[in-house]
Amino acid sequence: MATAATARGPAAPGGVPPVRRKGVAGTRRWVAAVFLLPALVLLGALVVYPIGYTVRRSLFDKAGSGFVGLANYGSVFSDDSTLTALRNTAVWVVVAPVLATALGLVFAVLTERVSWGTAFKLVVFMPMAISMLAAGIIFRLVFEQDPARGAANAVVVGVHDTFAGSSAYPGARPRPGGDLAASGGGSYTTRQAARDGTAVALPLIGIPAAKLPAGTGDARQAAPGPGVTGTVWLDFTPGGGGNAGAVDSGEKALEGVRVEAVKDGRVVASATSGADGTFALPASADGARLRLPASNFAQPYNGIDWLGPALVTPAIIGAYLWMWAGFAMVLIAAGLAGVPRELMEAARIDGANEWQVFRRITVPLLAPVLVVVVVTLMINVMKIFDLVYIIAPSTSQDDANVLALQLFLSSFGGGNNQGVGSAIGVVLLLLVVPVMVFNIRRLRREARR
């Protein structure tokens, strides 16, 4: 009959029974495996299996039944839309994390010593509570071209109109067959030269009567007099009738129109029409042709085409910064709280100014935190999708395309080619892996310290 000691195995030298091996944390390996099993199953089902299936699917055709090898990857790197997406993704990875981290650093440092710094940080961080979908809708409205709807262009147009006057009658034009004719650059010039002591008629059309300024008076036929006189008016009789090119009863004057007398390509005199549409030029205008410059008819300034092909990507990056600068600020502020104040005070006592303290002490001590923020945001922007899909209009979505959006469009958004979509997913994974490896190594180095 075996003894209890025999059941535990052969005795060690000195008669002491061996001790069962345990893990590093003092737990038996099979117990640790039982507790880790649910997590491993979920990890395999939600991460490992999808990655493996995506790699396998990228080797098959559109239907998923024919093996095509690396042909889908060849399509990825030869398709113009995908190459544009790859280029834009590179711009996102380089620009967005750096700007967000820089803004977060500035916000964290500047608000450290003010009494309302906490309230400011709360306001800056608040956009993080908004989903990408909601932020995309907000900034789609902010970047609307129409200044009456888009906040960005409302500000731009307001500033522009403060320093540059708008045209008097945008869209106005002369009646076809009249003496006025287009003379380039949006201006109109008479075919016949004006003579001293004559009255010139300068009728215009193309202005809805409802668009005229409030209080516009009736036009009056200018009387001949010394110099060159004339009338600028809207050649349209309410209710119909009237004679083309003649000032009829009820026709409206066009006040504030600039009239220039041009002789040999040089402006020799100018005048502005009055409340009744009449103007008067001096005798030096004799023999000159009368020109209505384009400044009278230019369309009003409509702001910047934020969502056009040239600016759509910077505009969307701006929306991203609005959301994620608060995230960077909070992390950097937490790191800043752990910076030894003695070093800063010693530097100030030694004569360093605030910029030198910031550049030589604050930034180097915050370097580990800054790296964490940049790396986290780099991984985040590689999979950016929502903002681009919602903010970019259909006319410029190709110019704002990124890899995650191209993956969706190729697989489900009309392309219906999940082979190419899977290949794009694999490429995106390969781009993320180096950043993840760098982050893991950095964390291990910090753990060994």
Coordinates of N, CA and C in Angstrom, one line a residue, residues 183-373:
S183 N -17.0 94.3 -73.2 CA -15.6 94.8 -73.6 C -14.6 94.1 -72.8
G184 N -14.9 92.9 -72.3 CA -13.8 92.1 -71.6 C -13.8 92.3 -70.1
G185 N -13.6 91.2 -69.4 CA -13.4 91.4 -67.9 C -14.7 91.6 -67.2
G186 N -15.9 91.5 -67.9 CA -17.1 91.7 -67.2 C -17.6 93.2 -67.4
S187 N -16.9 94.0 -68.1 CA -17.3 95.4 -68.2 C -18.1 95.6 -69.6
Y188 N -18.8 96.7 -69.7 CA -19.6 97.0 -70.9 C -19.2 98.4 -71.3
T189 N -19.0 98.6 -72.7 CA -18.6 99.9 -73.2 C -19.5 100.2 -74.4
T190 N -19.8 101.5 -74.6 CA -20.6 102.0 -75.7 C -19.8 101.8 -77.0
R191 N -20.5 101.5 -78.1 CA -19.9 101.4 -79.4 C -19.6 102.8 -80.0
Q192 N -20.4 103.8 -79.6 CA -20.3 105.1 -80.2 C -19.6 106.0 -79.1
A193 N -18.8 106.9 -79.6 CA -18.2 107.9 -78.7 C -19.2 109.0 -78.3
A194 N -19.1 109.4 -77.1 CA -20.0 110.5 -76.6 C -19.6 111.8 -77.0
R195 N -20.5 112.8 -77.2 CA -20.2 114.1 -77.6 C -20.6 115.1 -76.5
D196 N -19.9 116.2 -76.4 CA -20.2 117.2 -75.5 C -21.6 117.8 -75.8
G197 N -22.4 118.0 -74.8 CA -23.7 118.6 -74.9 C -24.8 117.6 -75.3
T198 N -24.5 116.3 -75.2 CA -25.5 115.2 -75.6 C -25.8 114.4 -74.3
A199 N -27.0 113.8 -74.3 CA -27.4 112.9 -73.3 C -27.3 111.5 -73.8
V200 N -26.7 110.6 -73.0 CA -26.4 109.2 -73.4 C -27.4 108.3 -72.6
A201 N -28.0 107.3 -73.3 CA -28.9 106.4 -72.6 C -28.1 105.1 -72.4
L202 N -28.0 104.6 -71.1 CA -27.3 103.4 -70.8 C -28.3 102.4 -70.1
P203 N -29.2 101.8 -70.9 CA -30.2 100.9 -70.3 C -29.6 99.5 -70.0
L204 N -30.1 99.0 -68.8 CA -29.6 97.7 -68.4 C -30.9 96.8 -68.1
I205 N -30.6 95.5 -68.2 CA -31.7 94.5 -67.9 C -31.0 93.4 -67.0
G206 N -31.8 92.4 -66.7 CA -31.2 91.2 -66.0 C -31.3 91.4 -64.5
I207 N -32.0 92.4 -64.0 CA -32.1 92.6 -62.6 C -33.6 92.4 -62.2
P208 N -34.0 91.4 -61.4 CA -35.4 91.4 -61.0 C -35.8 92.6 -60.2
A209 N -36.9 93.1 -60.5 CA -37.4 94.3 -59.8 C -37.4 94.1 -58.3
A210 N -37.7 92.9 -57.8 CA -37.7 92.6 -56.4 C -36.3 92.7 -55.8
K211 N -35.3 92.6 -56.6 CA -33.9 92.6 -56.0 C -33.3 94.1 -55.9
L212 N -34.1 95.0 -56.4 CA -33.6 96.4 -56.3 C -33.6 96.9 -54.9
P213 N -32.7 97.8 -54.5 CA -32.7 98.3 -53.1 C -34.0 98.9 -52.7
A214 N -34.4 98.8 -51.5 CA -35.7 99.4 -51.0 C -35.6 101.0 -51.2
G215 N -36.6 101.5 -51.7 CA -36.7 103.0 -51.9 C -36.1 103.5 -53.2
T216 N -35.8 102.5 -54.1 CA -35.3 102.9 -55.4 C -36.4 103.8 -56.1
G217 N -35.9 104.9 -56.7 CA -36.8 105.9 -57.3 C -37.0 105.6 -58.8
D218 N -37.9 106.4 -59.4 CA -38.0 106.2 -60.9 C -36.9 106.9 -61.6
A219 N -36.6 106.4 -62.8 CA -35.5 107.0 -63.6 C -36.0 108.3 -64.3
R220 N -35.1 109.1 -64.6 CA -35.4 110.4 -65.3 C -34.5 110.6 -66.5
Q221 N -35.0 111.0 -67.6 CA -34.2 111.3 -68.8 C -33.3 112.5 -68.5
A222 N -32.0 112.3 -68.6 CA -31.0 113.3 -68.4 C -31.2 114.4 -69.5
A223 N -31.1 115.6 -69.1 CA -31.1 116.8 -70.0 C -29.8 117.0 -70.6
P224 N -29.7 117.3 -71.9 CA -28.4 117.7 -72.4 C -27.8 118.9 -71.7
G225 N -26.6 119.0 -71.6 CA -26.0 120.2 -70.9 C -24.5 120.2 -71.2
P226 N -23.9 121.1 -70.5 CA -22.4 121.1 -70.6 C -21.8 119.8 -70.3
G227 N -20.8 119.4 -71.1 CA -20.2 118.1 -70.8 C -21.1 117.0 -71.4
V228 N -20.9 115.8 -70.9 CA -21.6 114.6 -71.3 C -22.5 114.1 -70.2
T229 N -23.8 114.0 -70.5 CA -24.8 113.6 -69.4 C -25.4 112.3 -69.9
G230 N -26.2 111.6 -69.0 CA -26.8 110.4 -69.4 C -27.6 109.8 -68.2
T231 N -28.2 108.7 -68.5 CA -29.1 108.0 -67.5 C -28.7 106.5 -67.5
V232 N -28.6 105.9 -66.3 CA -28.5 104.5 -66.2 C -29.7 104.0 -65.5
W233 N -30.5 103.1 -66.1 CA -31.7 102.6 -65.5 C -32.1 101.2 -65.9
L234 N -33.0 100.6 -65.2 CA -33.5 99.3 -65.5 C -34.6 99.4 -66.6
D235 N -34.3 99.0 -67.8 CA -35.1 99.1 -68.9 C -36.2 98.1 -68.9
F236 N -37.1 98.2 -68.0 CA -38.2 97.3 -67.8 C -39.4 98.0 -67.3
T237 N -40.5 98.0 -68.0 CA -41.7 98.6 -67.6 C -42.6 97.7 -66.9
P238 N -43.0 97.9 -65.6 CA -43.9 97.0 -64.9 C -45.2 96.9 -65.6
G239 N -45.7 95.7 -65.8 CA -47.0 95.5 -66.5 C -46.8 95.4 -68.0
G240 N -45.6 95.5 -68.5 CA -45.4 95.4 -70.0 C -45.5 96.7 -70.7
G241 N -45.2 96.7 -72.0 CA -45.2 97.9 -72.8 C -43.9 98.7 -72.7
G242 N -43.9 99.9 -73.1 CA -42.8 100.7 -73.1 C -41.9 100.6 -74.3
N243 N -41.0 101.4 -74.5 CA -40.1 101.4 -75.6 C -38.7 101.0 -75.2
A244 N -38.1 100.1 -75.9 CA -36.7 99.6 -75.5 C -35.8 100.7 -75.8
G245 N -34.9 101.0 -74.8 CA -33.9 102.0 -75.0 C -34.3 103.4 -74.6
A246 N -35.6 103.5 -74.2 CA -36.1 104.8 -73.8 C -36.5 104.8 -72.3
V247 N -36.4 105.9 -71.6 CA -36.8 106.0 -70.2 C -38.3 106.2 -70.2
D248 N -39.1 105.1 -69.8 CA -40.5 105.2 -69.8 C -41.0 105.4 -68.4
S249 N -42.2 105.8 -68.2 CA -42.8 106.1 -66.9 C -42.8 104.8 -66.1
G250 N -42.4 104.9 -64.9 CA -42.4 103.7 -63.9 C -41.1 102.9 -64.0
E251 N -40.2 103.1 -64.9 CA -39.0 102.4 -64.9 C -38.0 102.9 -63.9
K252 N -37.3 102.0 -63.3 CA -36.5 102.4 -62.1 C -35.1 102.8 -62.4
A253 N -34.6 103.7 -61.6 CA -33.2 104.2 -61.7 C -32.3 103.2 -61.1
L254 N -31.1 103.2 -61.6 CA -30.0 102.4 -61.0 C -29.0 103.4 -60.4
E255 N -29.1 103.6 -59.1 CA -28.3 104.5 -58.4 C -26.9 103.9 -58.0
G256 N -25.9 104.7 -58.0 CA -24.6 104.2 -57.6 C -23.8 103.5 -58.6
V257 N -24.2 103.5 -59.9 CA -23.4 102.9 -61.0 C -22.3 103.8 -61.4
R258 N -21.1 103.2 -61.5 CA -19.9 104.0 -61.9 C -19.8 104.0 -63.4
V259 N -19.6 105.2 -64.0 CA -19.5 105.4 -65.4 C -18.1 106.0 -65.7
E260 N -17.4 105.4 -66.6 CA -16.0 105.9 -66.9 C -16.0 106.4 -68.4
A261 N -15.3 107.5 -68.6 CA -15.1 108.0 -70.0 C -13.7 107.5 -70.4
V262 N -13.6 106.7 -71.4 CA -12.3 106.0 -71.8 C -12.0 106.6 -73.2
K263 N -10.8 107.1 -73.3 CA -10.2 107.6 -74.6 C -8.8 107.1 -74.7
D264 N -8.6 106.4 -75.8 CA -7.3 105.8 -76.1 C -6.8 104.9 -75.0
G265 N -7.8 104.1 -74.5 CA -7.4 103.1 -73.5 C -7.2 103.7 -72.1
R266 N -7.5 105.0 -71.9 CA -7.2 105.7 -70.6 C -8.5 106.3 -70.1
V267 N -8.7 106.2 -68.8 CA -9.9 106.8 -68.2 C -9.6 108.3 -68.0
V268 N -10.4 109.1 -68.7 CA -10.2 110.6 -68.6 C -11.2 111.3 -67.7
A269 N -12.3 110.6 -67.4 CA -13.2 111.2 -66.4 C -14.1 110.0 -65.9
S270 N -14.8 110.3 -64.8 CA -15.7 109.3 -64.2 C -16.8 110.0 -63.4
A271 N -17.9 109.3 -63.3 CA -19.0 109.8 -62.5 C -19.8 108.6 -61.9
T272 N -20.7 108.9 -61.0 CA -21.6 107.9 -60.4 C -23.0 108.4 -60.6
S273 N -23.9 107.4 -61.0 CA -25.3 107.8 -61.2 C -26.0 108.1 -59.8
G274 N -26.9 109.1 -59.9 CA -27.6 109.5 -58.8 C -28.9 108.8 -58.5
A275 N -29.7 109.3 -57.6 CA -30.9 108.6 -57.2 C -31.9 108.4 -58.3
D276 N -31.8 109.4 -59.3 CA -32.7 109.2 -60.5 C -32.0 108.6 -61.7
G277 N -30.8 108.0 -61.5 CA -30.1 107.3 -62.5 C -29.3 108.2 -63.4
T278 N -29.3 109.5 -63.2 CA -28.6 110.4 -64.1 C -27.1 110.6 -63.6
F279 N -26.3 111.0 -64.6 CA -24.9 111.3 -64.2 C -24.4 112.4 -65.2
A280 N -23.3 113.0 -64.8 CA -22.8 114.1 -65.6 C -21.2 114.0 -65.6
L281 N -20.7 114.1 -66.8 CA -19.2 114.0 -67.0 C -18.7 115.4 -67.6
P282 N -17.5 115.8 -67.2 CA -17.0 117.1 -67.7 C -16.8 117.1 -69.2
A283 N -16.4 118.2 -69.7 CA -16.2 118.4 -71.2 C -15.1 117.5 -71.7
S284 N -14.2 117.1 -70.8 CA -13.0 116.3 -71.2 C -13.5 114.9 -71.7
A285 N -14.7 114.6 -71.4 CA -15.2 113.3 -71.9 C -15.7 113.3 -73.3
D286 N -15.6 114.5 -74.0 CA -16.0 114.6 -75.4 C -15.1 113.7 -76.2
G287 N -15.8 112.9 -77.1 CA -15.1 112.0 -77.9 C -14.7 110.6 -77.3
A288 N -15.0 110.5 -76.0 CA -14.6 109.2 -75.3 C -15.8 108.3 -75.4
R289 N -15.5 107.0 -75.3 CA -16.6 106.0 -75.1 C -16.8 105.8 -73.7
L290 N -18.1 105.5 -73.3 CA -18.5 105.4 -71.9 C -18.4 103.9 -71.5
R291 N -17.8 103.6 -70.4 CA -17.7 102.2 -69.9 C -18.3 102.1 -68.6
L292 N -19.0 101.0 -68.4 CA -19.5 100.6 -67.1 C -18.6 99.4 -66.6
P293 N -17.7 99.7 -65.7 CA -16.7 98.7 -65.2 C -17.4 97.5 -64.6
A294 N -16.7 96.4 -64.6 CA -17.2 95.1 -64.1 C -17.5 95.2 -62.6
S295 N -16.9 96.1 -61.9 CA -17.2 96.2 -60.4 C -18.7 96.6 -60.2
N296 N -19.4 97.1 -61.2 CA -20.8 97.3 -61.0 C -21.6 96.1 -61.0
F297 N -21.1 95.0 -61.6 CA -22.0 93.8 -61.9 C -21.4 92.5 -61.4
A298 N -20.3 92.6 -60.7 CA -19.7 91.3 -60.2 C -20.6 90.7 -59.2
Q299 N -20.7 89.4 -59.2 CA -21.5 88.6 -58.3 C -20.9 88.8 -56.9
P300 N -21.7 88.8 -55.8 CA -21.2 89.0 -54.5 C -20.3 87.9 -54.1
Y301 N -19.3 88.2 -53.2 CA -18.3 87.2 -52.7 C -19.1 86.2 -52.0
N302 N -18.8 84.9 -52.3 CA -19.6 83.8 -51.8 C -18.7 82.9 -50.8
G303 N -17.6 83.4 -50.4 CA -16.8 82.7 -49.5 C -15.8 81.7 -50.1
I304 N -15.3 80.8 -49.3 CA -14.3 79.8 -49.7 C -15.0 78.4 -50.0
D305 N -14.6 77.7 -51.0 CA -15.1 76.4 -51.3 C -14.4 75.4 -50.4
W306 N -14.8 75.3 -49.1 CA -14.2 74.5 -48.2 C -14.2 73.0 -48.6
L307 N -15.3 72.6 -49.2 CA -15.4 71.2 -49.5 C -15.1 70.9 -51.0
G308 N -14.4 71.8 -51.6 CA -14.0 71.6 -53.0 C -12.8 70.6 -53.0
P309 N -12.4 70.2 -54.2 CA -11.3 69.3 -54.3 C -10.0 69.7 -53.6
A310 N -9.7 71.0 -53.6 CA -8.4 71.5 -53.1 C -8.4 71.5 -51.6
L311 N -9.5 71.8 -50.9 CA -9.5 72.0 -49.5 C -10.3 71.0 -48.7
V312 N -10.9 70.0 -49.3 CA -11.7 69.1 -48.6 C -11.0 68.3 -47.5
T313 N -9.8 67.8 -47.8 CA -9.0 67.0 -46.8 C -8.6 67.9 -45.6
P314 N -8.0 69.1 -45.9 CA -7.7 70.0 -44.7 C -8.9 70.4 -43.9
A315 N -10.1 70.5 -44.6 CA -11.3 70.9 -43.8 C -11.7 69.7 -42.9
I316 N -11.6 68.5 -43.4 CA -12.0 67.4 -42.6 C -11.0 67.2 -41.5
I317 N -9.7 67.4 -41.7 CA -8.7 67.3 -40.7 C -9.0 68.3 -39.6
G318 N -9.5 69.5 -40.0 CA -9.9 70.5 -39.0 C -11.0 70.0 -38.1
A319 N -12.0 69.3 -38.7 CA -13.1 68.8 -37.9 C -12.5 67.7 -36.9
Y320 N -11.6 66.9 -37.4 CA -10.9 65.9 -36.5 C -10.2 66.5 -35.3
L321 N -9.5 67.6 -35.6 CA -8.8 68.3 -34.5 C -9.7 68.9 -33.5
W322 N -10.9 69.4 -34.0 CA -11.9 69.9 -33.0 C -12.3 68.8 -32.0
M323 N -12.4 67.5 -32.5 CA -12.8 66.4 -31.6 C -11.6 65.9 -30.8
W324 N -10.5 65.8 -31.3 CA -9.4 65.0 -30.6 C -8.3 65.9 -29.9
A325 N -8.4 67.2 -30.1 CA -7.4 68.0 -29.4 C -7.6 67.9 -27.9
G326 N -8.9 67.8 -27.5 CA -9.2 67.7 -26.1 C -8.6 66.4 -25.5
F327 N -8.7 65.3 -26.3 CA -8.1 64.0 -25.8 C -6.6 64.2 -25.5
A328 N -5.9 64.8 -26.5 CA -4.5 65.1 -26.3 C -4.2 66.0 -25.1
M329 N -5.0 67.0 -25.0 CA -4.9 68.0 -23.9 C -5.0 67.3 -22.5
V330 N -6.0 66.4 -22.4 CA -6.2 65.8 -21.1 C -5.0 64.9 -20.7
L331 N -4.5 64.1 -21.7 CA -3.3 63.2 -21.4 C -2.1 64.0 -21.1
I332 N -1.9 65.1 -21.8 CA -0.7 65.9 -21.6 C -0.8 66.6 -20.3
A333 N -2.0 67.1 -19.9 CA -2.1 67.8 -18.7 C -1.9 66.9 -17.5
A334 N -2.3 65.6 -17.6 CA -2.0 64.6 -16.6 C -0.5 64.4 -16.4
G335 N 0.3 64.3 -17.6 CA 1.7 64.2 -17.5 C 2.4 65.5 -17.0
L336 N 1.8 66.6 -17.3 CA 2.4 67.9 -16.8 C 2.2 68.0 -15.3
A337 N 1.2 67.4 -14.8 CA 1.0 67.5 -13.3 C 2.1 66.7 -12.6
G338 N 2.8 65.8 -13.2 CA 3.9 65.0 -12.6 C 5.3 65.6 -12.9
V339 N 5.4 66.7 -13.6 CA 6.7 67.3 -13.9 C 7.1 68.0 -12.6
P340 N 8.4 67.8 -12.2 CA 8.9 68.4 -10.9 C 9.0 69.9 -11.1
R341 N 8.3 70.6 -10.2 CA 8.3 72.1 -10.3 C 9.6 72.7 -10.0
E342 N 10.4 71.9 -9.2 CA 11.7 72.5 -8.8 C 12.6 72.8 -10.0
L343 N 12.5 71.9 -11.0 CA 13.4 72.1 -12.2 C 13.0 73.4 -12.9
M344 N 11.7 73.6 -13.0 CA 11.3 74.9 -13.7 C 11.7 76.1 -12.9
E345 N 11.5 76.1 -11.6 CA 11.8 77.2 -10.8 C 13.3 77.4 -10.8
A346 N 14.1 76.4 -10.8 CA 15.6 76.5 -10.8 C 16.0 77.2 -12.1
A347 N 15.3 76.8 -13.2 CA 15.7 77.3 -14.5 C 15.3 78.8 -14.6
R348 N 14.2 79.2 -14.0 CA 13.8 80.6 -14.0 C 14.7 81.4 -13.1
I349 N 15.2 80.9 -12.0 CA 16.1 81.6 -11.1 C 17.5 81.8 -11.9
D350 N 17.8 80.8 -12.7 CA 19.1 80.9 -13.5 C 18.9 81.9 -14.7
G351 N 17.8 82.5 -14.9 CA 17.6 83.5 -15.9 C 16.9 83.0 -17.2
A352 N 16.4 81.8 -17.2 CA 15.7 81.3 -18.4 C 14.3 81.9 -18.5
N353 N 13.9 82.3 -19.7 CA 12.6 82.9 -19.9 C 11.6 81.7 -20.1
E354 N 10.3 82.1 -20.2 CA 9.2 81.0 -20.3 C 9.4 80.1 -21.5
W355 N 9.8 80.7 -22.6 CA 9.9 79.9 -23.8 C 11.1 78.9 -23.6
Q356 N 12.2 79.3 -23.0 CA 13.3 78.4 -22.8 C 12.9 77.3 -21.8
V357 N 12.1 77.7 -20.8 CA 11.7 76.7 -19.8 C 10.8 75.6 -20.5
F358 N 9.9 76.1 -21.4 CA 9.0 75.3 -22.1 C 9.8 74.3 -23.1
R359 N 10.7 74.9 -23.8 CA 11.4 74.1 -24.8 C 12.5 73.2 -24.2
R360 N 13.2 73.7 -23.2 CA 14.3 72.9 -22.7 C 13.9 72.0 -21.5
I361 N 12.8 72.2 -20.8 CA 12.5 71.4 -19.7 C 11.1 70.7 -19.8
T362 N 10.1 71.5 -20.1 CA 8.7 71.0 -20.1 C 8.6 69.9 -21.2
V363 N 9.0 70.3 -22.4 CA 8.8 69.4 -23.6 C 9.6 68.1 -23.4
P364 N 10.9 68.2 -23.0 CA 11.7 66.9 -22.9 C 11.1 66.0 -21.8
L365 N 10.6 66.6 -20.6 CA 10.1 65.8 -19.6 C 8.7 65.2 -20.0
L366 N 8.0 65.8 -20.9 CA 6.8 65.3 -21.4 C 6.9 64.4 -22.6
A367 N 8.1 64.2 -23.0 CA 8.3 63.4 -24.3 C 7.6 62.0 -24.2
P368 N 7.7 61.2 -23.1 CA 7.0 59.9 -23.1 C 5.5 60.1 -23.3
V369 N 4.9 61.1 -22.7 CA 3.5 61.3 -22.8 C 3.2 61.8 -24.3
L370 N 4.0 62.6 -24.8 CA 3.7 63.1 -26.2 C 3.8 61.9 -27.2
V371 N 4.7 61.0 -27.0 CA 4.9 59.8 -27.8 C 3.6 59.0 -27.7
V372 N 3.1 58.8 -26.5 CA 1.9 58.0 -26.3 C 0.7 58.6 -27.1
V373 N 0.6 59.9 -27.0 CA -0.5 60.6 -27.7 C -0.4 60.5 -29.2

